[in-house]
CSV table of C-alpha atoms in Angstrom, one decimal:
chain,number,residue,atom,x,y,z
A,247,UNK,CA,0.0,0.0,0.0
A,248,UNK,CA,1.3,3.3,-1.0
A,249,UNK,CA,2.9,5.5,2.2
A,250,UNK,CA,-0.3,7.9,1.2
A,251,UNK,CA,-2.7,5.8,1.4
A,252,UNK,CA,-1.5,4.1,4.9
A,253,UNK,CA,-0.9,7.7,6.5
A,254,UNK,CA,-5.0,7.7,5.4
A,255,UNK,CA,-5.6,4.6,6.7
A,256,UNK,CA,-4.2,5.4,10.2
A,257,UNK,CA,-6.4,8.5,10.0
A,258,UNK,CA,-9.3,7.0,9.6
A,259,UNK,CA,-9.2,4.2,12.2
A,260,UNK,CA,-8.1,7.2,14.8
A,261,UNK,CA,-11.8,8.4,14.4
A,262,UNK,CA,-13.8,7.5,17.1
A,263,UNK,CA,-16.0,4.2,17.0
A,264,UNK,CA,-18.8,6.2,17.7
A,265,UNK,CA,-18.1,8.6,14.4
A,266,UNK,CA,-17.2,5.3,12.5
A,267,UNK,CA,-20.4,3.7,13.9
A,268,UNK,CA,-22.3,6.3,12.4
A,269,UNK,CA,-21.3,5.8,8.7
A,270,UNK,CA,-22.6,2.8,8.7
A,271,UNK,CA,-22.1,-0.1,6.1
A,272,UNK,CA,-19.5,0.1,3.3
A,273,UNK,CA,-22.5,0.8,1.0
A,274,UNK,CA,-24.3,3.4,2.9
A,275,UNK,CA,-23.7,6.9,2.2
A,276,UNK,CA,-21.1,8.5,4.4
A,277,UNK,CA,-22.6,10.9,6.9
A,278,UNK,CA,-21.1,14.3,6.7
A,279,UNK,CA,-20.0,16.0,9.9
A,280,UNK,CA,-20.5,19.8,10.2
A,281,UNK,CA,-17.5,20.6,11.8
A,282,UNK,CA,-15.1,18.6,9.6
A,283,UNK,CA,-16.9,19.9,6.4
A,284,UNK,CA,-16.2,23.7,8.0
A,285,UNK,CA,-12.7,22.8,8.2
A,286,UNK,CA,-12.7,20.7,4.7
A,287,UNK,CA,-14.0,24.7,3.5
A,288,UNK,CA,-11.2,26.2,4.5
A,289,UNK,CA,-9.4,23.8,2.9
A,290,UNK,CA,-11.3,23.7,-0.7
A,291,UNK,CA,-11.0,27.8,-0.3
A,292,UNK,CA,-6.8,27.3,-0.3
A,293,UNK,CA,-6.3,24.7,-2.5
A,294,UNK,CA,-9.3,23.7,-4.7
A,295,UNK,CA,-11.3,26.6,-5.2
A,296,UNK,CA,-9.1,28.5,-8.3
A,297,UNK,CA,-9.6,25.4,-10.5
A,298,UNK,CA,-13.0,23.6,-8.9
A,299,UNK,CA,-15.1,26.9,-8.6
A,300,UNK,CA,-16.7,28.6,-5.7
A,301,UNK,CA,-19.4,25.8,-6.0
A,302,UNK,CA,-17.1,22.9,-6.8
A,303,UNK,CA,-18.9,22.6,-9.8
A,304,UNK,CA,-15.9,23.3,-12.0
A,305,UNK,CA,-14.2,25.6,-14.5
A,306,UNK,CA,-12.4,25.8,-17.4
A,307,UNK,CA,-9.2,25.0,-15.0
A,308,UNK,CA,-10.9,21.7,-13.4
A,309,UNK,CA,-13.9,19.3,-13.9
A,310,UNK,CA,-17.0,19.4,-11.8
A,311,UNK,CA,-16.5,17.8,-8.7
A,312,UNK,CA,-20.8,17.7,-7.7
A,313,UNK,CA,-20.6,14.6,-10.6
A,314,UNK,CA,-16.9,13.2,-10.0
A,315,UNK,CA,-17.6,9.3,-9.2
A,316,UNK,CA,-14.2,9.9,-6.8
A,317,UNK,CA,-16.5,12.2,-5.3
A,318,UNK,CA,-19.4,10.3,-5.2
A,319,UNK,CA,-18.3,7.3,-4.0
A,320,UNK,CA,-16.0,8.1,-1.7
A,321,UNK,CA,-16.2,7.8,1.9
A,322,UNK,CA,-13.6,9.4,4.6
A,323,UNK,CA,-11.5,10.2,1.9
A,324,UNK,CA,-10.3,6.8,0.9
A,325,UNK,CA,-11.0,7.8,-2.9
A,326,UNK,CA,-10.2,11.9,-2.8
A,327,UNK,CA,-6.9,11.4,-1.0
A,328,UNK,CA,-5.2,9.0,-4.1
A,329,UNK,CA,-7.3,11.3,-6.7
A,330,UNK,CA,-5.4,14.7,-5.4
A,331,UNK,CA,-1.9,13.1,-4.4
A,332,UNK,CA,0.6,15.8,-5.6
A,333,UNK,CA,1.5,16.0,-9.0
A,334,UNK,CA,1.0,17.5,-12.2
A,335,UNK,CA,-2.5,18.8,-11.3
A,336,UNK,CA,-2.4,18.8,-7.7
A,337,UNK,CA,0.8,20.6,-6.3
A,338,UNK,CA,-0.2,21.1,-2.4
A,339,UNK,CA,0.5,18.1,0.0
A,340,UNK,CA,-2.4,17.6,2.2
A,341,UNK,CA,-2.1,16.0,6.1
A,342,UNK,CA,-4.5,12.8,6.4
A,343,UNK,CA,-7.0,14.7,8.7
A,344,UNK,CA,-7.1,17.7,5.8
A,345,UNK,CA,-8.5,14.8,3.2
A,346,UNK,CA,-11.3,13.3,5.8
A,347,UNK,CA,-12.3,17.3,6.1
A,348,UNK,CA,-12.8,18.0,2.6
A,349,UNK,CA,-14.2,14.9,2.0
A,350,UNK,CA,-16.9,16.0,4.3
A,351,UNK,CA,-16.9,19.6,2.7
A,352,UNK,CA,-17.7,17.8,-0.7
A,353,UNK,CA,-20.4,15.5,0.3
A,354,UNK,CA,-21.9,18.7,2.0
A,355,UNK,CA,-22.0,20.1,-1.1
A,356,UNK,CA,-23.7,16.8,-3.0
A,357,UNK,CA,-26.0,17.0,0.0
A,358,UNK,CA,-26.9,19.9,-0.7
A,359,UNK,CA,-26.9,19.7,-4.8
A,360,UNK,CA,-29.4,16.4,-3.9
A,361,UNK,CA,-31.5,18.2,-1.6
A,362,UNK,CA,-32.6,21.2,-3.8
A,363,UNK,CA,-32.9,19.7,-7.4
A,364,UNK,CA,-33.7,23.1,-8.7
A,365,UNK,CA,-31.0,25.2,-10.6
A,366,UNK,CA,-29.2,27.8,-8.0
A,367,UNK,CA,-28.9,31.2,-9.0
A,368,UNK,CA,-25.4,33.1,-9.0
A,369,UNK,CA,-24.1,34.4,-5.5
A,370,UNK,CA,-24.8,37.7,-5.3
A,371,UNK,CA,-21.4,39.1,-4.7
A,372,UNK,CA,-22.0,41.7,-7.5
A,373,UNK,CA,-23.1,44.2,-4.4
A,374,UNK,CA,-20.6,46.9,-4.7
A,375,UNK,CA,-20.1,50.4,-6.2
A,376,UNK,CA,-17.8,49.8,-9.6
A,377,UNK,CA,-16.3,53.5,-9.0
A,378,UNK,CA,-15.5,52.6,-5.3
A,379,UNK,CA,-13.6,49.8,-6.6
A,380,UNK,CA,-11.8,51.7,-9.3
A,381,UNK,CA,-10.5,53.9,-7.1
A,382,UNK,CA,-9.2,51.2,-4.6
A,383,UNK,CA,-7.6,49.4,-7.4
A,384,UNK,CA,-5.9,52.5,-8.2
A,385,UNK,CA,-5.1,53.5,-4.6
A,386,UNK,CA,-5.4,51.7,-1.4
A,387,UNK,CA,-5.4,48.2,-3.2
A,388,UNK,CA,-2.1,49.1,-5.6
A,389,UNK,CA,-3.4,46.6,-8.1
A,390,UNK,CA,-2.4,49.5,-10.6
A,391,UNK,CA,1.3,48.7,-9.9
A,392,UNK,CA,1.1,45.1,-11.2
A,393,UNK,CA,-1.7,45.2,-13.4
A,394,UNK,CA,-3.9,47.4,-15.8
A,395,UNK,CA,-7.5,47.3,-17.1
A,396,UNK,CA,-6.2,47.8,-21.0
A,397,UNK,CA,-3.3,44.8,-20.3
A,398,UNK,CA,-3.3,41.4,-18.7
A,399,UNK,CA,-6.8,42.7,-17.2
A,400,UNK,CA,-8.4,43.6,-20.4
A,401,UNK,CA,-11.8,41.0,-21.1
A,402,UNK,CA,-11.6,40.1,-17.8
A,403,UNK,CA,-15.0,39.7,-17.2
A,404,UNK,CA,-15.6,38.0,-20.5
A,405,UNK,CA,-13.1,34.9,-19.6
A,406,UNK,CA,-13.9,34.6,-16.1
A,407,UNK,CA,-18.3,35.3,-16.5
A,408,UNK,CA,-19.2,34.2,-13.3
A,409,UNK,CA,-18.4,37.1,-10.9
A,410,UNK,CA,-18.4,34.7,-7.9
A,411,UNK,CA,-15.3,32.7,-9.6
A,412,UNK,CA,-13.8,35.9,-10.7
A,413,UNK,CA,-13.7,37.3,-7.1
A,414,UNK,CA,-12.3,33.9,-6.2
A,415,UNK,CA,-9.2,34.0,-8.7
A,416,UNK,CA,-8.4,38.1,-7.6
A,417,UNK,CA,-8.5,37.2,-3.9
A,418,UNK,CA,-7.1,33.7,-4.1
A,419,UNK,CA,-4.9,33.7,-7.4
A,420,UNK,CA,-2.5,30.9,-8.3
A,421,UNK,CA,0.9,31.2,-9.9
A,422,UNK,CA,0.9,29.7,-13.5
A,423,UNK,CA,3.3,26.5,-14.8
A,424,UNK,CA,5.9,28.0,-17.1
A,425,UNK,CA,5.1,31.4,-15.3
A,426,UNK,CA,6.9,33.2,-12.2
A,427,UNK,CA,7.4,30.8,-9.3
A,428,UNK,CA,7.9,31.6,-5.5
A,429,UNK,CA,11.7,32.0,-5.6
A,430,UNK,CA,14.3,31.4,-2.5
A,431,UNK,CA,17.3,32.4,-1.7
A,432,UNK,CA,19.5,30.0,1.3
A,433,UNK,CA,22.9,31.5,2.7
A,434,UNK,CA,24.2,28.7,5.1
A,435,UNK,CA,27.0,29.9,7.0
A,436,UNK,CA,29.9,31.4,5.0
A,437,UNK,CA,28.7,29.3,1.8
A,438,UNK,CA,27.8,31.4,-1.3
A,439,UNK,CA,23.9,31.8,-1.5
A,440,UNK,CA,22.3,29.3,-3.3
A,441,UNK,CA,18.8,30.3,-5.4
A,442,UNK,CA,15.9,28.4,-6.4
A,443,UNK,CA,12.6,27.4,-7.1
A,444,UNK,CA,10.7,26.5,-3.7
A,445,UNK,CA,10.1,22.9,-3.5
A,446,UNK,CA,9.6,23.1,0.5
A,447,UNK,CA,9.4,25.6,2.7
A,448,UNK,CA,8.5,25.2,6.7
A,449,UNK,CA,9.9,26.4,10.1
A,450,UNK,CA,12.3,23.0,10.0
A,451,UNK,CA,13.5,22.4,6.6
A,452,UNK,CA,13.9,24.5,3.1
A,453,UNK,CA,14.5,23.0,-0.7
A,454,UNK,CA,14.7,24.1,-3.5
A,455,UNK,CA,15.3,23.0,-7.5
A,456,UNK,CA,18.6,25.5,-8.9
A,457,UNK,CA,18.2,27.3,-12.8
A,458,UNK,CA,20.6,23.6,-13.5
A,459,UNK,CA,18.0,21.7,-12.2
A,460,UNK,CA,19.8,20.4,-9.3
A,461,UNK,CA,18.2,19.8,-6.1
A,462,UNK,CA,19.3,21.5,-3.0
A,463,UNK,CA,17.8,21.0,0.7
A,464,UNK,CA,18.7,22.8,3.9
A,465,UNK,CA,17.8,22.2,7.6
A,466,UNK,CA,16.9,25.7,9.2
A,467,UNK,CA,18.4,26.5,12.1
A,468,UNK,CA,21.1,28.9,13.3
A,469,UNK,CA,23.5,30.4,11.0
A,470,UNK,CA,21.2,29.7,7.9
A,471,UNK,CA,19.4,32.6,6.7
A,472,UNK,CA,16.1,32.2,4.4
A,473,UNK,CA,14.8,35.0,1.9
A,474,UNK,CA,11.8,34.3,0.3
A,475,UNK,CA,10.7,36.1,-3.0
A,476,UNK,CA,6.9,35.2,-3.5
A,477,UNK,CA,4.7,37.0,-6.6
A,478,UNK,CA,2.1,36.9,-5.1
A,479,UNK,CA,3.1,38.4,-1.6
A,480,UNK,CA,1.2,41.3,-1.8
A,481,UNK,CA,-2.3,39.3,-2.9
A,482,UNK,CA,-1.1,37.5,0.6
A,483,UNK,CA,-1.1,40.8,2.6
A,484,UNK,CA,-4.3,42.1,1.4
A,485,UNK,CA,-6.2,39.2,2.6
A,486,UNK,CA,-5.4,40.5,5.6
A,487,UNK,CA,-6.8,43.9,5.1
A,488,UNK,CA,-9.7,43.4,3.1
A,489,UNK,CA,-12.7,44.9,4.2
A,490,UNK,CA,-15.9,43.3,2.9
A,491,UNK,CA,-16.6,46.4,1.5
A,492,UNK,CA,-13.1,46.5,-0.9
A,493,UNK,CA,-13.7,42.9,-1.9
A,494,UNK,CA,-17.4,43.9,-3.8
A,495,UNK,CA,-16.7,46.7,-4.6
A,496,UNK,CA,-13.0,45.4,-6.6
A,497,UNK,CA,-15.5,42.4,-7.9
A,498,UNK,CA,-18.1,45.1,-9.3
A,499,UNK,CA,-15.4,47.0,-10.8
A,500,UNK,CA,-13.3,43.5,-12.2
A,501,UNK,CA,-16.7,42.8,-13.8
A,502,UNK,CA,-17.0,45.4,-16.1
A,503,UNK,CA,-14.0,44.9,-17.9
A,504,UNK,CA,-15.6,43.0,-20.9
């Protein structure tokens, strides 16, 4: 059994009897808990959303997850966790207890598809004053100093229609492949500094993959200093000062741009 998939394993037998009592048979639908599927939204907000959608009904980036049978048929995450193992299409490693989360997240979410058969309108996040958010992306926001209406802006609105999805990507954007990467620079002692693209980064251990290729990985500790170069820093630092008020009214303004 893969090291993934036993890590799982282990997860899921920690539950408590009475939680696994409550699923039932191997045939019964799993029973979602709230509290995990809160978490699991956190989760689908970090690492799914960009690609799945705000409703994890998919985009042009990533299939609709409402009808995926490793959706569907899963249960604790014995089916999601091998499905989003990191590789070309899933980059973020998640713990064991993160995959049991979403997996209650997304059978919410079929719950709730189930449950209300009819169609569901768009969110209404289109709320805000267009001018208001002109003016933010001009000023308080500094989107100006990275990006412009008549550039990589320009038809915006007509690629990304759904303005729910299209506040999604602006407040929760994802670097591209072939694009800038989250860059970092290690000086270990009197060694020269060696640069990189991040393949991990945490408070114990840093690697990274050289402009050669080669791979280069560094315990942290004392004497070994860490600078980090991230693209998207500043999209980072806004999410902490976002008022509700700046995110509808940049989503009214984003959604003009046809």
């Amino acid at each position: 059994m893969p090291l993934a998939a036993r890590i799982l394993a282990l997860a899921v037998a920690a539950l408590t009897p009475a939680v696994l009592a409550a699923q039932g048979g191997a045939t019964d639908r799993q029973l979602v808990d709230d509290a995990a599927a809160a978490r699991g939204r956190a989760v689908y907000a970090e690492h799914c959303i960009n690609c799945h959608g705000s409703t994890a009904k998919g985009t042009d980036r990533g299939p609709d997850l409402i009808r995926s049978a490793s959706v569907l048929r899963d249960r604790l995450g014995n089916l999601i966790g091998p499905a989003i193992k990191p590789g070309a299409n899933h980059q973020a490693t998640l713990a064991a207890s993160e995959i049991v989360d979403l997996s209650h997240f997304l059978h919410q979410r079929v719950e709730a598809i189930v449950s209300n058969r009819n169609a569901r309108g768009p969110l209404p996040v289109l709320t805000g004053d267009p001018e208001a958010g002109r003016a933010y992306f001009n000023g308080a926001g500094r989107c100006s100093t990275c990006h412009s209406p008549t550039g990589d802006l320009a038809g915006v609105a007509t690629r990304i229609p759904d303005p729910a999805n299209l506040q999604q990507r602006f407040l929760f954007p994802a670097l591209r492949r072939g694009g800038k990467q989250v860059e970092v620079t290690v000086t270990a002692g009197q060694q020269p500094p060696v640069t990189g693209t991040v393949a991990r980064l945490d408070d114990f251990f840093v690697s990274l993959r050289e402009a050669s290729g080669e791979y280069r990985a560094f315990t942290r500790g004392p004497g070994v200093t860490v600078g980090v170069n991230d693209p998207l820093a500043v999209h980072h630092e806004l999410l902490d000062r976002y008022t509700d008020a700046d995110m509808h009214n940049l989503t009214a303004y984003l959604a003009r741009l046809k």
